[in-house]
CSV table of C-alpha atoms in Angstrom, one decimal:
chain,number,residue,atom,x,y,z
A,1,MET,CA,-23.4,17.4,-1.2
A,2,LYS,CA,-22.4,14.0,-0.3
A,3,MET,CA,-23.5,12.8,-3.5
A,4,ASP,CA,-21.6,15.6,-5.3
A,5,TRP,CA,-18.4,14.3,-3.7
A,6,LYS,CA,-19.1,10.6,-4.9
A,7,ALA,CA,-20.0,11.9,-8.5
A,8,ALA,CA,-16.8,14.0,-8.6
A,9,LEU,CA,-14.9,11.0,-7.7
A,10,VAL,CA,-16.6,8.6,-10.0
A,11,ALA,CA,-15.6,11.0,-12.7
A,12,VAL,CA,-12.2,11.2,-12.0
A,13,GLY,CA,-11.9,7.6,-11.6
A,14,LEU,CA,-12.9,7.1,-15.3
A,15,MET,CA,-10.2,9.5,-16.3
A,16,VAL,CA,-6.8,9.3,-14.4
A,17,GLY,CA,-4.6,6.7,-12.7
A,18,THR,CA,-1.0,5.0,-12.9
A,19,SER,CA,0.5,2.3,-14.9
A,20,ALA,CA,3.6,2.2,-12.6
A,21,VAL,CA,1.5,2.1,-9.5
A,22,ALA,CA,-0.6,-0.5,-10.9
A,23,ASN,CA,2.4,-2.9,-11.2
A,24,ALA,CA,3.9,-1.9,-7.9
A,25,GLN,CA,2.2,-4.5,-5.9
A,26,ASP,CA,4.9,-6.9,-7.6
A,27,ALA,CA,7.6,-4.8,-8.4
A,28,GLY,CA,7.5,-2.1,-5.8
A,29,TYR,CA,8.5,1.5,-5.1
A,30,TYR,CA,12.1,1.4,-5.5
A,31,GLU,CA,11.7,-0.6,-8.9
A,32,THR,CA,9.0,1.3,-10.5
A,33,SER,CA,8.9,4.9,-9.2
A,34,GLN,CA,12.6,5.9,-8.3
A,35,VAL,CA,14.1,8.2,-10.9
A,36,SER,CA,17.4,7.3,-12.6
A,37,TYR,CA,19.8,10.1,-12.4
A,38,ALA,CA,22.4,8.6,-15.1
A,39,ASN,CA,22.8,11.6,-17.9
A,40,THR,CA,19.6,13.2,-16.9
A,41,LEU,CA,20.2,15.7,-13.9
A,42,ALA,CA,22.3,18.0,-15.9
A,43,ASP,CA,20.1,18.6,-18.4
A,44,ASP,CA,17.1,19.4,-15.9
A,45,CYS,CA,19.4,22.1,-14.8
A,46,GLY,CA,20.0,23.6,-17.9
A,47,CYS,CA,23.7,23.0,-18.3
A,48,THR,CA,25.7,20.3,-20.1
A,49,THR,CA,27.7,19.3,-16.9
A,50,ALA,CA,28.1,20.4,-13.5
A,51,ALA,CA,31.7,21.8,-14.2
A,52,ASP,CA,30.7,23.7,-17.1
A,53,ALA,CA,27.8,25.4,-15.4
A,54,CYS,CA,29.8,26.4,-12.2
A,55,GLY,CA,33.2,25.0,-12.4
A,56,THR,CA,32.9,22.9,-9.1
A,57,CYS,CA,30.1,20.7,-8.0
A,58,ASN,CA,29.9,17.9,-5.6
A,59,THR,CA,30.9,14.5,-6.7
A,60,CYS,CA,27.6,13.0,-6.4
A,61,ASN,CA,25.9,14.9,-9.5
A,62,THR,CA,23.0,15.7,-7.1
A,63,GLY,CA,22.6,19.1,-8.4
A,64,CYS,CA,24.1,21.1,-11.4
A,65,CYS,CA,25.8,23.5,-9.0
A,66,SER,CA,26.6,23.3,-5.3
A,67,SER,CA,27.0,26.0,-2.8
A,68,GLY,CA,29.7,24.2,-1.2
A,69,ILE,CA,27.5,22.6,1.7
A,70,ASN,CA,26.9,19.0,0.9
A,71,TRP,CA,24.1,18.3,3.2
A,72,PHE,CA,23.5,14.5,2.0
A,73,GLY,CA,26.8,12.4,2.0
A,74,CYS,CA,27.8,10.9,-1.1
A,75,CYS,CA,27.6,7.3,-1.7
A,76,GLY,CA,27.7,4.8,-4.1
A,77,HIS,CA,25.9,1.4,-4.1
A,78,GLY,CA,27.6,-2.1,-4.8
A,79,ASP,CA,25.9,-5.1,-6.0
A,80,GLU,CA,22.9,-6.1,-3.7
A,81,PHE,CA,23.6,-9.1,-1.7
A,82,LYS,CA,21.4,-12.1,-2.3
A,83,LEU,CA,21.4,-15.0,0.3
A,84,PHE,CA,20.3,-17.4,-2.2
A,85,GLY,CA,19.7,-15.5,-5.6
A,86,GLU,CA,18.5,-17.1,-8.6
A,87,ASN,CA,19.5,-20.6,-9.5
A,88,SER,CA,19.9,-22.0,-13.2
A,89,CYS,CA,16.2,-22.9,-13.3
A,90,GLY,CA,15.2,-19.4,-12.8
A,91,ILE,CA,13.8,-20.0,-9.3
A,92,GLU,CA,14.9,-16.9,-7.0
A,93,ILE,CA,14.7,-17.2,-3.1
A,94,GLY,CA,15.0,-13.9,-1.2
A,95,GLY,CA,13.3,-11.8,1.7
A,96,TRP,CA,13.8,-8.9,4.1
A,97,VAL,CA,13.7,-8.0,7.9
A,98,SER,CA,11.9,-4.9,9.0
A,99,ALA,CA,11.7,-3.5,12.5
A,100,GLY,CA,11.3,-0.2,14.0
A,101,TYR,CA,10.0,1.9,16.8
A,102,TYR,CA,6.6,4.2,16.3
A,103,GLY,CA,5.3,6.5,18.8
A,104,ASN,CA,3.1,9.3,19.6
A,105,ALA,CA,3.3,12.4,21.5
A,106,ARG,CA,0.6,11.9,23.8
A,107,GLY,CA,2.9,9.6,25.6
A,108,VAL,CA,0.3,6.8,25.4
A,109,ARG,CA,2.2,3.4,25.6
A,110,THR,CA,-0.2,0.6,24.9
A,111,ASN,CA,-0.7,-2.3,22.3
A,112,SER,CA,-3.2,-0.2,20.5
A,113,GLY,CA,-2.0,3.3,21.5
A,114,ASN,CA,-1.4,4.4,18.0
A,115,GLY,CA,-4.5,3.5,16.6
A,116,PRO,CA,-6.2,3.7,14.3
A,117,VAL,CA,-2.9,4.2,12.3
A,118,GLY,CA,-2.9,1.1,10.5
A,119,PHE,CA,-0.1,-1.6,10.9
A,120,ARG,CA,1.5,0.8,13.5
A,121,GLU,CA,-0.9,0.3,16.5
A,122,ILE,CA,1.4,-0.7,19.1
A,123,SER,CA,2.8,2.8,20.5
A,124,ASN,CA,6.2,3.8,22.2
A,125,ALA,CA,7.6,0.3,21.8
A,126,ALA,CA,10.3,-1.5,19.5
A,127,THR,CA,8.5,-4.0,17.2
A,128,LEU,CA,9.6,-6.6,14.4
A,129,ASN,CA,7.1,-5.7,11.8
A,130,GLN,CA,8.0,-8.2,8.8
A,131,ALA,CA,10.4,-11.2,8.8
A,132,TRP,CA,9.6,-12.2,5.2
A,133,ILE,CA,10.8,-15.0,2.8
A,134,TYR,CA,9.7,-15.6,-0.7
A,135,ALA,CA,10.4,-18.2,-3.4
A,136,GLU,CA,9.5,-17.2,-7.0
A,137,LYS,CA,9.9,-18.4,-10.7
A,138,ALA,CA,8.5,-15.8,-13.1
A,139,ALA,CA,7.0,-17.0,-16.2
A,140,ASP,CA,8.8,-15.9,-19.2
A,141,ALA,CA,7.1,-15.5,-22.3
A,142,GLU,CA,9.9,-13.4,-24.1
A,143,THR,CA,12.2,-16.4,-23.8
A,144,TYR,CA,9.7,-19.3,-24.2
A,145,CYS,CA,6.7,-19.6,-26.4
A,146,PHE,CA,5.0,-20.8,-23.2
A,147,ASP,CA,6.0,-20.8,-19.6
A,148,LEU,CA,4.9,-21.5,-16.2
A,149,GLY,CA,6.1,-19.9,-12.9
A,150,PHE,CA,4.9,-19.7,-9.3
A,151,ARG,CA,5.2,-17.3,-6.3
A,152,ILE,CA,5.0,-18.3,-2.5
A,153,ASP,CA,5.4,-15.7,0.4
A,154,ALA,CA,5.8,-16.3,4.1
A,155,MET,CA,6.1,-13.9,6.9
A,156,PHE,CA,6.1,-13.3,10.5
A,157,GLY,CA,5.9,-10.1,12.9
A,158,ALA,CA,3.5,-7.4,14.0
A,159,ASP,CA,2.0,-7.1,10.6
A,160,GLY,CA,1.3,-10.6,10.5
A,161,PRO,CA,-2.5,-10.6,11.9
A,162,ASP,CA,-3.1,-7.8,9.2
A,163,THR,CA,-1.6,-9.7,6.4
A,164,GLN,CA,-3.6,-12.9,7.1
A,165,ALA,CA,-6.7,-13.8,5.3
A,166,PHE,CA,-9.0,-12.3,7.9
A,167,GLY,CA,-11.8,-12.0,5.4
A,168,HIS,CA,-12.9,-15.3,6.7
A,169,GLY,CA,-14.2,-13.6,9.7
A,170,ASP,CA,-13.8,-15.9,12.8
A,171,ARG,CA,-13.1,-19.1,10.8
A,172,HIS,CA,-9.5,-20.4,11.3
A,173,THR,CA,-9.2,-21.1,7.6
A,174,TRP,CA,-5.9,-21.0,5.8
A,175,ASP,CA,-3.9,-18.7,8.0
A,176,ASN,CA,-6.2,-16.8,9.8
A,177,GLY,CA,-5.5,-17.4,13.3
A,178,TRP,CA,-1.9,-18.0,13.2
A,179,ASP,CA,-1.2,-15.4,15.9
A,180,SER,CA,1.4,-16.2,18.3
A,181,SER,CA,0.9,-13.1,20.8
A,182,THR,CA,-2.5,-11.5,21.7
A,183,ASP,CA,-3.6,-8.9,24.3
A,184,GLY,CA,-7.5,-9.3,24.8
A,185,ASP,CA,-8.9,-8.9,21.4
A,186,GLN,CA,-5.7,-7.3,20.1
A,187,ASP,CA,-3.6,-9.5,17.7
A,188,LEU,CA,0.0,-8.2,18.4
A,189,TYR,CA,2.2,-10.7,16.4
A,190,GLY,CA,1.4,-13.6,13.9
A,191,SER,CA,2.6,-15.4,10.8
A,192,ALA,CA,1.0,-15.3,7.3
A,193,ILE,CA,1.3,-16.7,3.6
A,194,PRO,CA,0.1,-13.9,1.7
A,195,GLN,CA,0.8,-15.4,-1.5
A,196,LEU,CA,0.7,-18.7,-3.1
A,197,TYR,CA,-0.2,-18.9,-6.9
A,198,LEU,CA,0.7,-20.5,-10.1
A,199,GLU,CA,1.5,-18.4,-13.4
A,200,ALA,CA,1.2,-19.2,-16.9
A,201,ALA,CA,2.7,-16.7,-19.9
A,202,TRP,CA,2.3,-16.8,-23.7
A,203,GLY,CA,2.6,-14.1,-26.0
A,204,ASP,CA,1.0,-11.1,-24.6
A,205,TRP,CA,-0.8,-13.0,-22.0
A,206,ASN,CA,-0.1,-13.8,-18.3
A,207,VAL,CA,-2.3,-15.5,-16.1
A,208,LYS,CA,-2.2,-16.1,-12.3
A,209,ALA,CA,-4.5,-18.5,-10.1
A,210,GLY,CA,-4.2,-18.8,-6.3
A,211,HIS,CA,-3.8,-16.4,-3.5
A,212,PHE,CA,-2.2,-12.9,-4.5
A,213,TYR,CA,-2.0,-9.5,-3.9
A,214,THR,CA,-4.5,-6.9,-5.0
A,215,LEU,CA,-4.4,-4.8,-8.2
A,216,ILE,CA,-6.1,-1.9,-6.1
A,217,GLY,CA,-4.4,1.2,-4.6
A,218,TYR,CA,-0.8,2.8,-4.4
A,219,GLU,CA,0.5,1.2,-1.1
A,220,VAL,CA,1.3,-2.1,-0.5
A,221,VAL,CA,1.8,-4.6,2.4
A,222,GLN,CA,5.5,-5.3,1.5
A,223,ALA,CA,7.7,-3.1,3.6
A,224,PRO,CA,10.5,-2.6,1.0
A,225,ASP,CA,8.0,-1.3,-1.6
A,226,ASN,CA,6.8,1.7,0.4
A,227,PHE,CA,8.4,5.1,0.8
A,228,PHE,CA,6.8,5.6,4.4
A,229,TYR,CA,6.8,3.6,7.4
A,230,SER,CA,3.3,4.2,8.4
A,231,HIS,CA,0.1,3.7,6.0
A,232,ALA,CA,-2.6,5.5,4.5
A,233,TYR,CA,-6.1,5.3,5.9
A,234,THR,CA,-7.1,4.8,2.4
A,235,MET,CA,-4.8,1.6,2.3
A,236,TYR,CA,-5.5,0.2,5.4
A,237,TYR,CA,-9.3,0.7,5.7
A,238,GLY,CA,-10.8,1.3,2.4
A,239,GLU,CA,-8.9,-1.4,0.0
A,240,PRO,CA,-8.3,-5.0,-0.1
A,241,PHE,CA,-4.9,-6.5,0.6
A,242,THR,CA,-5.0,-10.0,-1.2
A,243,HIS,CA,-7.6,-12.2,-3.0
A,244,TRP,CA,-7.8,-15.7,-4.1
A,245,GLY,CA,-9.2,-16.6,-7.7
A,246,ALA,CA,-7.8,-16.1,-11.1
A,247,LEU,CA,-6.4,-12.9,-12.8
A,248,ALA,CA,-5.3,-12.3,-16.6
A,249,GLU,CA,-3.3,-9.7,-17.8
A,250,TYR,CA,-3.0,-8.7,-21.7
A,251,GLY,CA,-0.1,-6.5,-22.8
A,252,GLY,CA,-0.6,-6.6,-26.6
A,253,PHE,CA,-1.1,-3.0,-26.7
A,254,ASP,CA,1.7,-0.2,-26.9
A,255,GLY,CA,2.0,1.3,-23.4
A,256,VAL,CA,-1.5,-0.2,-22.1
A,257,SER,CA,-2.2,-3.4,-20.1
A,258,LEU,CA,-5.4,-4.7,-19.3
A,259,TYR,CA,-6.3,-6.9,-16.6
A,260,GLY,CA,-9.6,-9.0,-15.7
A,261,GLY,CA,-10.4,-11.7,-13.5
A,262,TRP,CA,-12.7,-13.5,-10.7
A,263,VAL,CA,-12.0,-13.2,-7.2
A,264,SER,CA,-13.5,-14.7,-3.8
A,265,GLY,CA,-14.1,-11.1,-2.2
A,266,TRP,CA,-11.3,-9.4,-0.2
A,267,ASP,CA,-8.6,-10.9,1.9
A,268,THR,CA,-9.6,-14.6,1.5
A,269,ALA,CA,-7.8,-17.7,0.6
A,270,PHE,CA,-8.7,-20.7,-1.0
A,271,ASP,CA,-12.1,-20.7,0.8
A,272,GLN,CA,-15.7,-19.3,-0.1
A,273,TYR,CA,-17.7,-19.8,2.9
A,274,GLU,CA,-19.7,-16.8,2.3
A,275,ALA,CA,-19.8,-17.7,-1.1
A,276,GLN,CA,-18.2,-14.2,-2.2
A,277,SER,CA,-17.9,-13.8,-6.3
A,278,MET,CA,-16.3,-10.4,-7.7
A,279,PHE,CA,-14.7,-8.8,-10.3
A,280,LEU,CA,-11.4,-7.6,-10.1
A,281,GLY,CA,-9.5,-5.7,-13.1
A,282,GLY,CA,-8.9,-2.4,-14.9
A,283,TYR,CA,-6.2,-0.9,-17.0
A,284,SER,CA,-2.9,1.0,-16.9
A,285,MET,CA,-1.3,2.9,-19.6
A,286,ASP,CA,1.5,5.3,-20.4
A,287,LEU,CA,0.1,8.8,-21.2
A,288,SER,CA,3.5,10.0,-22.2
A,289,ASP,CA,7.2,9.0,-21.0
A,290,ASN,CA,6.7,11.1,-17.5
A,291,LEU,CA,3.3,10.2,-17.1
A,292,SER,CA,1.2,7.1,-16.4
A,293,LEU,CA,-2.1,6.3,-15.3
A,294,SER,CA,-4.5,3.3,-14.3
A,295,HIS,CA,-8.0,2.8,-12.9
A,296,MET,CA,-8.4,-0.4,-11.1
A,297,ALA,CA,-11.7,-1.7,-9.7
A,298,THR,CA,-13.4,-4.6,-7.7
A,299,ALA,CA,-17.3,-5.1,-8.0
A,300,GLY,CA,-19.7,-8.1,-7.2
A,301,SER,CA,-21.2,-10.1,-4.3
A,302,PHE,CA,-19.5,-9.6,-0.9
A,303,GLY,CA,-21.1,-12.8,0.4
A,304,LYS,CA,-24.2,-13.9,2.4
A,305,GLN,CA,-24.1,-11.0,4.7
A,306,GLY,CA,-21.8,-8.6,3.1
A,307,GLY,CA,-24.2,-7.6,0.4
A,308,ASP,CA,-23.1,-6.3,-2.8
A,309,LEU,CA,-19.6,-4.1,-3.2
A,310,TYR,CA,-17.9,-1.8,-5.5
A,311,MET,CA,-14.7,0.0,-5.0
A,312,GLN,CA,-12.2,1.6,-7.3
A,313,SER,CA,-8.8,3.3,-6.9
A,314,VAL,CA,-7.2,5.6,-9.5
A,315,VAL,CA,-3.8,6.9,-9.2
A,316,LEU,CA,-1.9,9.4,-11.3
A,317,ASP,CA,2.0,9.2,-11.7
A,318,ALA,CA,3.9,12.1,-13.0
A,319,ASN,CA,7.6,12.2,-13.1
A,320,LEU,CA,8.5,15.9,-12.8
A,321,GLY,CA,12.3,15.8,-13.6
A,322,ALA,CA,15.2,16.6,-11.4
A,323,GLY,CA,14.5,13.6,-9.0
A,324,TRP,CA,11.0,14.8,-8.4
A,325,ASN,CA,7.8,12.8,-8.4
A,326,TYR,CA,4.4,13.2,-7.9
A,327,VAL,CA,1.2,10.9,-7.2
A,328,PHE,CA,-2.5,11.6,-7.0
A,329,GLN,CA,-4.7,8.8,-5.8
A,330,THR,CA,-8.4,9.0,-5.4
A,331,ASP,CA,-10.6,6.0,-3.9
A,332,LEU,CA,-14.4,5.5,-3.9
A,333,GLY,CA,-16.2,2.5,-2.5
A,334,TYR,CA,-19.8,1.5,-1.5
A,335,ASN,CA,-21.4,-1.4,0.0
A,336,LYS,CA,-25.1,-2.0,-0.1
A,337,ASN,CA,-27.3,-4.4,1.2
A,338,THR,CA,-25.0,-5.4,3.9
A,339,GLU,CA,-25.9,-6.5,7.4
A,340,PHE,CA,-22.8,-5.0,9.0
A,341,LEU,CA,-23.9,-1.3,9.2
A,342,THR,CA,-23.5,0.1,12.9
A,343,THR,CA,-24.9,3.5,12.6
A,344,ALA,CA,-27.8,5.0,14.4
A,345,ASP,CA,-30.1,4.6,11.5
A,346,ALA,CA,-31.3,0.9,11.7
A,347,ASP,CA,-32.9,1.1,8.1
A,348,LYS,CA,-29.7,2.2,6.5
A,349,THR,CA,-28.4,-0.7,4.4
A,350,THR,CA,-25.6,1.3,2.1
A,351,ALA,CA,-22.2,2.5,3.1
A,352,TYR,CA,-19.7,4.9,1.4
A,353,TRP,CA,-16.1,5.7,1.7
A,354,TYR,CA,-13.9,8.0,-0.3
A,355,GLY,CA,-10.7,9.9,0.0
A,356,VAL,CA,-7.9,11.6,-1.9
A,357,ASN,CA,-4.2,11.1,-1.0
A,358,GLN,CA,-1.2,13.1,-2.7
A,359,TYR,CA,2.4,12.1,-2.5
A,360,LEU,CA,5.4,14.2,-3.5
A,361,PHE,CA,8.9,12.6,-3.6
A,362,LYS,CA,12.5,14.0,-4.2
A,363,GLU,CA,15.4,11.5,-5.0
A,364,ILE,CA,18.6,13.6,-3.9
A,365,ASN,CA,21.2,11.1,-4.8
A,366,GLU,CA,21.5,7.2,-4.5
A,367,CYS,CA,21.3,7.1,-0.9
A,368,TRP,CA,18.8,10.0,-0.1
A,369,SER,CA,15.3,10.7,-0.6
A,370,ILE,CA,12.5,12.9,1.0
A,371,GLY,CA,8.8,12.8,0.6
A,372,ALA,CA,5.5,13.9,1.8
A,373,ARG,CA,2.1,12.5,2.0
A,374,ALA,CA,-1.1,14.4,2.4
A,375,GLU,CA,-4.3,12.5,2.9
A,376,TRP,CA,-8.3,12.9,3.4
A,377,PHE,CA,-10.1,10.0,3.9
A,378,CYS,CA,-14.0,9.8,4.7
A,379,ASP,CA,-15.8,7.3,6.3
A,380,GLU,CA,-19.2,8.7,5.6
A,381,ASP,CA,-21.2,5.8,7.6
A,382,GLY,CA,-18.6,5.0,10.0
A,383,VAL,CA,-18.1,1.3,8.8
A,384,ARG,CA,-14.5,1.2,8.0
A,385,VAL,CA,-12.8,2.7,10.8
A,386,LEU,CA,-13.5,2.0,14.5
A,387,SER,CA,-13.3,5.0,16.8
A,388,GLU,CA,-13.7,5.6,20.4
A,389,THR,CA,-16.7,7.3,21.9
A,390,GLY,CA,-18.5,7.1,25.2
A,391,ALA,CA,-20.2,3.8,23.9
A,392,GLY,CA,-16.7,2.2,23.2
A,393,ASN,CA,-14.9,1.2,20.2
A,394,VAL,CA,-17.5,1.5,17.6
A,395,GLY,CA,-17.9,2.8,13.8
A,396,VAL,CA,-18.6,6.7,13.9
A,397,PRO,CA,-19.1,8.6,10.6
A,398,GLY,CA,-16.1,11.3,9.9
A,399,ASN,CA,-13.0,12.7,8.2
A,400,PHE,CA,-9.8,11.5,8.9
A,401,TYR,CA,-7.0,13.9,7.9
A,402,SER,CA,-3.2,13.0,7.8
A,403,LEU,CA,0.2,14.9,6.9
A,404,THR,CA,3.1,12.6,6.8
A,405,LEU,CA,7.1,13.9,6.2
A,406,GLY,CA,9.7,11.4,5.9
A,407,ALA,CA,13.2,10.4,4.5
A,408,ASN,CA,14.7,7.1,3.0
A,409,TRP,CA,18.4,6.7,3.7
A,410,ARG,CA,20.0,3.8,1.9
A,411,PRO,CA,23.4,3.5,2.8
A,412,SER,CA,23.8,0.1,0.9
A,413,ALA,CA,21.8,-1.8,-1.7
A,414,ASN,CA,20.4,-4.0,0.9
A,415,LEU,CA,19.6,-1.2,3.9
A,416,THR,CA,17.1,1.2,4.0
A,417,VAL,CA,16.3,3.5,7.2
A,418,ARG,CA,12.6,5.3,7.0
A,419,PRO,CA,12.4,7.9,9.5
A,420,GLU,CA,9.1,9.9,9.5
A,421,VAL,CA,6.8,12.3,11.3
A,422,ARG,CA,2.9,12.5,11.0
A,423,TRP,CA,0.0,14.5,12.2
A,424,ASP,CA,-3.5,13.2,12.1
A,425,LYS,CA,-6.9,14.9,12.8
A,426,PHE,CA,-10.4,13.5,13.0
A,427,ASP,CA,-13.2,15.7,12.0
A,428,ASP,CA,-16.8,13.9,13.7
A,429,ARG,CA,-19.3,14.3,11.2
A,430,GLU,CA,-22.2,13.7,13.7
A,431,ALA,CA,-21.0,15.6,16.8
A,432,SER,CA,-20.9,12.2,18.7
A,433,GLY,CA,-17.7,13.1,20.8
A,434,ALA,CA,-15.8,10.5,19.1
A,435,THR,CA,-12.1,10.7,20.0
A,436,PRO,CA,-10.2,8.0,18.4
A,437,PHE,CA,-6.5,9.1,19.1
A,438,ALA,CA,-4.6,8.2,22.3
A,439,ASP,CA,-6.8,5.3,23.3
A,440,GLY,CA,-9.9,7.4,22.7
A,441,THR,CA,-8.8,10.6,24.5
A,442,ARG,CA,-8.0,12.9,21.4
A,443,ASP,CA,-9.4,14.1,18.2
A,444,ASN,CA,-5.9,14.5,16.9
A,445,ALA,CA,-2.5,13.2,17.3
A,446,PHE,CA,1.4,13.6,16.5
A,447,PHE,CA,3.3,10.6,15.6
A,448,SER,CA,7.2,9.8,15.0
A,449,GLY,CA,9.1,6.6,14.3
A,450,VAL,CA,11.7,5.0,12.3
A,451,ASP,CA,12.2,1.6,10.9
A,452,VAL,CA,15.0,-0.4,9.2
A,453,ILE,CA,14.6,-2.9,6.3
A,454,TYR,CA,17.4,-5.3,5.4
A,455,THR,CA,16.8,-7.2,2.0
A,456,PHE,CA,18.5,-10.6,1.5
């Protein structure tokens, strides 16, 4: 039965995904996924104008007709404030600050009390998540026959330790080890340089070389580019965050982009201590004006002790009209000949993980959006997620289920507020008594939180 799930996910992986999501690592949620309401909403409702349909409607044009109760206030955004903006050389400097509060209904107030929820481990306490600044010059092949560009990002916050090049293990190479606050083996705050790369563009080609974000997956590290405050298990435990190497993109086909390159494993930067050597690439394509897909994968040697690894992420993105957007994602990964397995079977050298995420978003007006995320993530061999047992914090095979409901309120072009509620459940595959939530006391948990993002 296990192999049936894996075969099904591989089959789906060869068929579906999303181009908008594939590029979300750079452009982000607000630039690639949200719907423009200009001259479209009335047609979706089946009327020429709001006034023609019912005589009176709210001035936001959030629906063809209004019952007279406007649950979401009207608003209009002015120009986005930029502290530095773009100069005459095409260099843009910007950033954001993200801070919030994330807690659990169990009342656990520790530095890991929200675990294993990724990035939001510190429980029932206010945190500065990301203080971020970047400088960028995009390579422009449309204006010039050949152009060069670059990008560098630097950040500090509670997300810092998870954003570092921790793929080096205990070696303090690049930004790994730039931790400013720790609690035992728990890194609380730190700094990171998650991107530093050069870029060249000519014709239909774009090539970047250096340290850059992955193509894999839907959710990303950068706070402004995600709808939800918390992250899916898939993103945090099953996918890479960054790579270093070289990656080429070819966009010479109508509605199709191809990607391919070499990277040194996962979450490393300018170091090949374990001799990691992997392929990163895939494709993205528009199936129609409202439907897009991508299939991205990484495969190769995970280093001297890491064995061989293959991982793919497939995402389907559908614009349903009237402000509705649906996203389907499935991931599959396996790691063989590895020395890091922690299962009871000492002879086992291959680990599998896989899952399905579904997202549904509704943009109500320029200021308000609501969304839901449902996830199933299976750590089949207990090597991706650490769970509390009687033996301590170890890997335990099991299924993680999660349902998240949230909203985005954007009162201005620079400010976003993201409240959410979330329920998680763990299904222990081996009846070992694992209880990963509330510091190892429960197999389920209820979370809620809110953060504020200010971009500049």
